[in-house]
Short mmCIF file of C-alpha atoms and ligand atoms in Angstrom, two decimals:
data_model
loop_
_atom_site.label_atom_id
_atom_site.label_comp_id
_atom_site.label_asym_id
_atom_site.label_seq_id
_atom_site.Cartn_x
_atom_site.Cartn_y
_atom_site.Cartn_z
CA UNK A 1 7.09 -16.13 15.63
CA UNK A 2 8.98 -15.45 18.60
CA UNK A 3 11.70 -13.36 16.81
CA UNK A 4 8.79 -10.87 16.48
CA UNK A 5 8.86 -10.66 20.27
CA UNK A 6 11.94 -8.38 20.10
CA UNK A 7 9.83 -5.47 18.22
CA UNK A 8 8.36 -2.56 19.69
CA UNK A 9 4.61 -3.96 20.40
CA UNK A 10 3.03 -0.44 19.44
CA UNK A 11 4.25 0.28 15.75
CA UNK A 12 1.41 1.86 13.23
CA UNK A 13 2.93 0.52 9.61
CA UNK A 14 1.47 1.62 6.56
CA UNK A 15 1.27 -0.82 4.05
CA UNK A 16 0.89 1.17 0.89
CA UNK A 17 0.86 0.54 -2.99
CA UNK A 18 -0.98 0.82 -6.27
CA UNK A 19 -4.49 -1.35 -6.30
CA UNK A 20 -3.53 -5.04 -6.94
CA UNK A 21 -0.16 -4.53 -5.63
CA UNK A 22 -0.63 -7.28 -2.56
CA UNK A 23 -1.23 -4.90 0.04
CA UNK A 24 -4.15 -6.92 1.68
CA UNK A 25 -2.62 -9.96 1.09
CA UNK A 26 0.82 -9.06 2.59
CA UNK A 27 -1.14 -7.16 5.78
CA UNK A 28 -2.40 -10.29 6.62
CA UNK A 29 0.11 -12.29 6.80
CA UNK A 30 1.99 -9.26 8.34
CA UNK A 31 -0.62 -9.08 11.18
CA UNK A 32 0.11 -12.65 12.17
CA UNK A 33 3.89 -12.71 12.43
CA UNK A 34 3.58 -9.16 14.09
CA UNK A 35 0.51 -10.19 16.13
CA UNK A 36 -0.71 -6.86 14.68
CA UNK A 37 -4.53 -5.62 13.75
CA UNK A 38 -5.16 -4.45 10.65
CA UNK A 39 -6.84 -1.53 9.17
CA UNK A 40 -8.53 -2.00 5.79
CA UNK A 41 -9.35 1.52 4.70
CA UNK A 42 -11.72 0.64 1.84
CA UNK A 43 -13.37 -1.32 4.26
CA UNK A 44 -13.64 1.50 6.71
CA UNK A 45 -14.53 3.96 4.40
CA UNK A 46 -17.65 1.92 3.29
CA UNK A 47 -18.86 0.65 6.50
CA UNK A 48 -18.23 3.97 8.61
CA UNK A 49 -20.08 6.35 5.11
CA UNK A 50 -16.67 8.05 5.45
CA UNK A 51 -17.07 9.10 1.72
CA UNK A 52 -19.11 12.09 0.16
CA UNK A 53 -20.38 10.55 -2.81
CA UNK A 54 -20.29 7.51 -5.04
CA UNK A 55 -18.43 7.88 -8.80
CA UNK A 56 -21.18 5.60 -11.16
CA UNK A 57 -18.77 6.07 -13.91
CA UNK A 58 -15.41 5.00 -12.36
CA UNK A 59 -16.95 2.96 -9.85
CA UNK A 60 -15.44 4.35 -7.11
CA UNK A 61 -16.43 6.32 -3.49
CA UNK A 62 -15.64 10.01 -3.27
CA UNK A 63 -13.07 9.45 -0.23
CA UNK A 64 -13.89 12.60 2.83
CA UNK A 65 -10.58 12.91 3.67
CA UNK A 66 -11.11 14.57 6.94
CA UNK A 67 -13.72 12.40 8.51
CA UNK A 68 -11.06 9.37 7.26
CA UNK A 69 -8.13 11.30 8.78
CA UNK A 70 -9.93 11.91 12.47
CA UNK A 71 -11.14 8.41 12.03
CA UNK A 72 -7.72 6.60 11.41
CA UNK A 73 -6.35 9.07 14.40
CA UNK A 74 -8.52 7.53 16.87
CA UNK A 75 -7.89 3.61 15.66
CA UNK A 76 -4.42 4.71 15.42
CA UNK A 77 -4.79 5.99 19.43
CA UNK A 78 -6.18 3.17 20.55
CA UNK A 79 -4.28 0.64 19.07
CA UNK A 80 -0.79 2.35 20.75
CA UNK A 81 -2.66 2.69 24.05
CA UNK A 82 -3.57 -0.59 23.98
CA UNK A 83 0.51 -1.81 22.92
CA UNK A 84 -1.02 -3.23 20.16
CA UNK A 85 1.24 -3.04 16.21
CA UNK A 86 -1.68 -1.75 13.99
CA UNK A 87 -1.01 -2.10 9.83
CA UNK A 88 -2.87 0.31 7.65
CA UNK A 89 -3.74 -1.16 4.07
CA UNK A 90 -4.42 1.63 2.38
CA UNK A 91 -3.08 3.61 -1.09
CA UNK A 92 -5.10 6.70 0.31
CA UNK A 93 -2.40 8.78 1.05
CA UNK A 94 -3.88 12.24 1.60
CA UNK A 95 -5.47 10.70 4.50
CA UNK A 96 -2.65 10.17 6.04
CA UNK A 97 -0.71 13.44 6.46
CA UNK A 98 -0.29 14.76 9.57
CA UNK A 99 -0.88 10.76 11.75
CA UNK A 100 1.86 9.12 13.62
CA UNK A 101 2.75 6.28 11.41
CA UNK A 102 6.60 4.85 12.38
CA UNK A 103 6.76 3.01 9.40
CA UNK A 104 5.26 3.65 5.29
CA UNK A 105 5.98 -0.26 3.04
CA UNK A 106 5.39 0.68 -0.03
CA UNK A 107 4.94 -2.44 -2.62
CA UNK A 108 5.59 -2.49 -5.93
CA UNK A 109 5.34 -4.54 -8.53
CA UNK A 110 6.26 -4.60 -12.29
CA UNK A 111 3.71 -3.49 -14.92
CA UNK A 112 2.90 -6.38 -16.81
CA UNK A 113 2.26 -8.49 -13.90
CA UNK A 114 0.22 -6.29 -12.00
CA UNK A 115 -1.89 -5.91 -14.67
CA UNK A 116 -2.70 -10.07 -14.88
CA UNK A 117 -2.97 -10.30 -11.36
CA UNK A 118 -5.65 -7.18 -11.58
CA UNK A 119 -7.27 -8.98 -14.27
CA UNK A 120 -7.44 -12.16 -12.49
CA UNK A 121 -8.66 -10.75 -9.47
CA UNK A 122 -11.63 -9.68 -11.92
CA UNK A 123 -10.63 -5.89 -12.46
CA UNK A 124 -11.96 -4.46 -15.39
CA UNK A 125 -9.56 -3.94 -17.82
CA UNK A 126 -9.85 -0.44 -18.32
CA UNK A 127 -8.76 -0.35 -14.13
CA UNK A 128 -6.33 -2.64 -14.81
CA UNK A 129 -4.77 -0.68 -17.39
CA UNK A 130 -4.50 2.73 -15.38
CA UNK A 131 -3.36 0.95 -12.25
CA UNK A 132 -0.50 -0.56 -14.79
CA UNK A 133 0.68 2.78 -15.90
CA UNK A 134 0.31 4.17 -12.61
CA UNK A 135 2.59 1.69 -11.20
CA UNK A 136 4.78 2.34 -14.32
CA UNK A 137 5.35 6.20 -13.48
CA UNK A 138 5.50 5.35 -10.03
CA UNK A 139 2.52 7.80 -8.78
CA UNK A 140 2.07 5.59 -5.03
CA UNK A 141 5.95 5.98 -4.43
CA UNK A 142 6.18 10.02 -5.92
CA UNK A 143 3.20 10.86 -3.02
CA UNK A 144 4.25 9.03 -0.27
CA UNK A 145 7.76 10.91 -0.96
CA UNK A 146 5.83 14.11 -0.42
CA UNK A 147 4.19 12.82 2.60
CA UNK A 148 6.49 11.20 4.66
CA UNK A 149 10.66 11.67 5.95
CA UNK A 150 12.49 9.19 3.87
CA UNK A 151 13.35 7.22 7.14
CA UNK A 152 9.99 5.70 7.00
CA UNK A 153 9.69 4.38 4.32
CA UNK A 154 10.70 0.72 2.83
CA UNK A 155 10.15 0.04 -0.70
CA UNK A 156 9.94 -3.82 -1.88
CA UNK A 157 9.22 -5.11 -5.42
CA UNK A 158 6.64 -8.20 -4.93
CA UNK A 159 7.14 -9.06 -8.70
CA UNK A 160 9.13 -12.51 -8.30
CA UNK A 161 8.05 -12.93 -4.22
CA UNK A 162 4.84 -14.75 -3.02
CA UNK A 163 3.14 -12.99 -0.31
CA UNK A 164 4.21 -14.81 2.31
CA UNK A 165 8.31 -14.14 1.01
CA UNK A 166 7.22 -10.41 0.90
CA UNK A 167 5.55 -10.46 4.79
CA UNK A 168 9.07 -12.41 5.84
CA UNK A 169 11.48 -9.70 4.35
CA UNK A 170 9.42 -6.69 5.91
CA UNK A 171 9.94 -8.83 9.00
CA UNK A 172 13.44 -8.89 8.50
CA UNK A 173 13.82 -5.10 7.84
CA UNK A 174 11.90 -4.46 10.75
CA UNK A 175 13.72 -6.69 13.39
CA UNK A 176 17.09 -5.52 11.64
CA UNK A 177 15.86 -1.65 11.62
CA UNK A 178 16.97 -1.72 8.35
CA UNK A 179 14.36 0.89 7.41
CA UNK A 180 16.60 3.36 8.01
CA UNK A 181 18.97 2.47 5.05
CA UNK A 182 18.68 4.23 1.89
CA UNK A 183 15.89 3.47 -0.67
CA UNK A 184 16.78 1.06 -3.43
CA UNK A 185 16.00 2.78 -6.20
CA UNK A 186 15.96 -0.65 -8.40
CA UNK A 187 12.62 -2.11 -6.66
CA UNK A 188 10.58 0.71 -8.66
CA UNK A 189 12.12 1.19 -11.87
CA UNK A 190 9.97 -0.09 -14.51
CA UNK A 191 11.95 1.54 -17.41
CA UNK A 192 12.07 -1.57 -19.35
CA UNK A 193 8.25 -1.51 -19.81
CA UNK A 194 8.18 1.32 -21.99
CA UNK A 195 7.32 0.37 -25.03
CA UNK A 196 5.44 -2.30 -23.65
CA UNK A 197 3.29 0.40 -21.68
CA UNK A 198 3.17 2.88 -25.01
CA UNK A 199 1.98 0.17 -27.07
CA UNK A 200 -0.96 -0.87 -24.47
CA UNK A 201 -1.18 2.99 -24.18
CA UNK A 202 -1.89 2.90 -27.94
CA UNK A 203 -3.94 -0.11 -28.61
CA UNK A 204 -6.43 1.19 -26.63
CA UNK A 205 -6.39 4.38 -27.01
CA UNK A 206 -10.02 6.12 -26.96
CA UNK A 207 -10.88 2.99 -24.63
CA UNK A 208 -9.41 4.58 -21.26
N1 ATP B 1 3.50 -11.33 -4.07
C1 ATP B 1 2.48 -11.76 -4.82
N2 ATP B 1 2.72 -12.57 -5.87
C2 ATP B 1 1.72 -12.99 -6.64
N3 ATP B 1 0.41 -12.67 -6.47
C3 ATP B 1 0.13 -11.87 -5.45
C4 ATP B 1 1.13 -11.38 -4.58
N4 ATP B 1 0.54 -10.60 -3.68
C5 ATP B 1 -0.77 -10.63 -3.97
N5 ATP B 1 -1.01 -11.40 -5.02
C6 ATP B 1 -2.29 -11.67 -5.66
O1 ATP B 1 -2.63 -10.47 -6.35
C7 ATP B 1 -3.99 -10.18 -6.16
C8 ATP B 1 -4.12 -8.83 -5.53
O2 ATP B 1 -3.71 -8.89 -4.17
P1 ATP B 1 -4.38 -7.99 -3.05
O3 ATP B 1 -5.85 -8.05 -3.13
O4 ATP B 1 -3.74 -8.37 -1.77
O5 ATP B 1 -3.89 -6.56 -3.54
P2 ATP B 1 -4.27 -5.12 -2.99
O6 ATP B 1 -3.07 -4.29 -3.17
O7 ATP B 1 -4.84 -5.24 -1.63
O8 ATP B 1 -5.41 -4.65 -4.01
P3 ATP B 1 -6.53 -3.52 -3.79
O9 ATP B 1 -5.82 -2.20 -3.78
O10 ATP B 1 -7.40 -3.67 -5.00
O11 ATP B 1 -7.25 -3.82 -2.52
C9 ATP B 1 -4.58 -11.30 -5.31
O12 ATP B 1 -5.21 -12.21 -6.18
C10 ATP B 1 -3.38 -11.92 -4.65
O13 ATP B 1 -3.55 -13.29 -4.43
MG1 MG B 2 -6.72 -4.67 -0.83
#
């Protein structure tokens, strides 16, 4: 805990990913070694109506991007004026362009395994299965490339790492400003799950 006195007190880090991925898991524990709030979108969007309309058949809220944006803006504000590290758990990345984040972690996690820990976490499995292949073709990683400078962002593969290994090494990069390295490539390439994703692809095709 006290090595964490040594960072800047007002850092807004995004802690990004595809759904299942640990992000709310890994904020947490995060929050507590950074002495950092954190800012559940979902959460946000629900309780604040910051959402246009609600999806019956995917079972998901139509996200209004701008009231989100203005809304993370302000928490974002406060939480710098107040000297306080503020961690955004959030894969809704549109919302995010144009805010003064210092720092984008974007987890990953191999295919296969996200999809059981989706499943356990009671996901249906038709969600589980897209969230698999999106992790597979890297969609979370591809946008926040678009979104934000490379020197941001900090990718880490969760597959083999509890949560509280995975909150210790963004520690680590932090305190050690290793952010700034270049990406390693290696904690997102799921290339050896093709054929396992094609045949999932194919066994339930018609399904998804
Ligand atoms: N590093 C990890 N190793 C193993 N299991 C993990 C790890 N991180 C999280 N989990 C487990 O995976 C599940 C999903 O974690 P969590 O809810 O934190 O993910 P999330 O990215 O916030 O998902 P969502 O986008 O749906 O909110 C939980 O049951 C959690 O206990
Ligand atoms: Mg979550």
């Amino acid at each position: 805990m006290e090595r964490s006195l040594n960072i800047r007190q007002n850092l807004t880090i995004c802690i990004t990913g595809t759904p299942g991925v640990g992000k709310t898991s890994v904020s947490r524990k995060l929050a507590i070694l950074l002495r950092g709030n954190v800012i559940n979108v979902g959460t946000m969007v629900i309780r604040r109506k910051l959402f246009s309309e609600y999806d019956e058949y995917r079972d998901t809220y139509i996200v209004d991007e701008n009231s989100l944006r203005d809304e993370l803006r302000k928490v974002i504000r406060e939480n710098k004026r107040k000297g306080v590290t503020c961690i955004i758990d959030t894969h809704l990345l549109n919302a995010l362009q144009g805010l003064d984040i210092d720092l984008v972690i974007v987890l990953t996690c191999d295919p296969l395994l996200l999809l059981n820990r989706n499943i356990s976490k009671g996901a249906s499995l038709q969600k589980s299965i897209e969230n698999a292949v999106s992790e597979f073709l890297n969609q979370i990683l591809i946008d926040v490339f678009k979104i934000f400078d490379k020197s941001k962002i900090i990718v880490i593969d969760t597959s083999c790492k509890d949560v509280n290994t995975v909150a210790n090494e963004i520690l680590n990069r932090i305190l050690s400003k290793k952010y700034h390295d270049e990406i390693d490539w290696k904690q997102a390439n799921w290339s050896f799950r093709a054929a396992w994703i094609s045949k999932l692809l194919t066994s339930t095709s018609g399904r998804i």
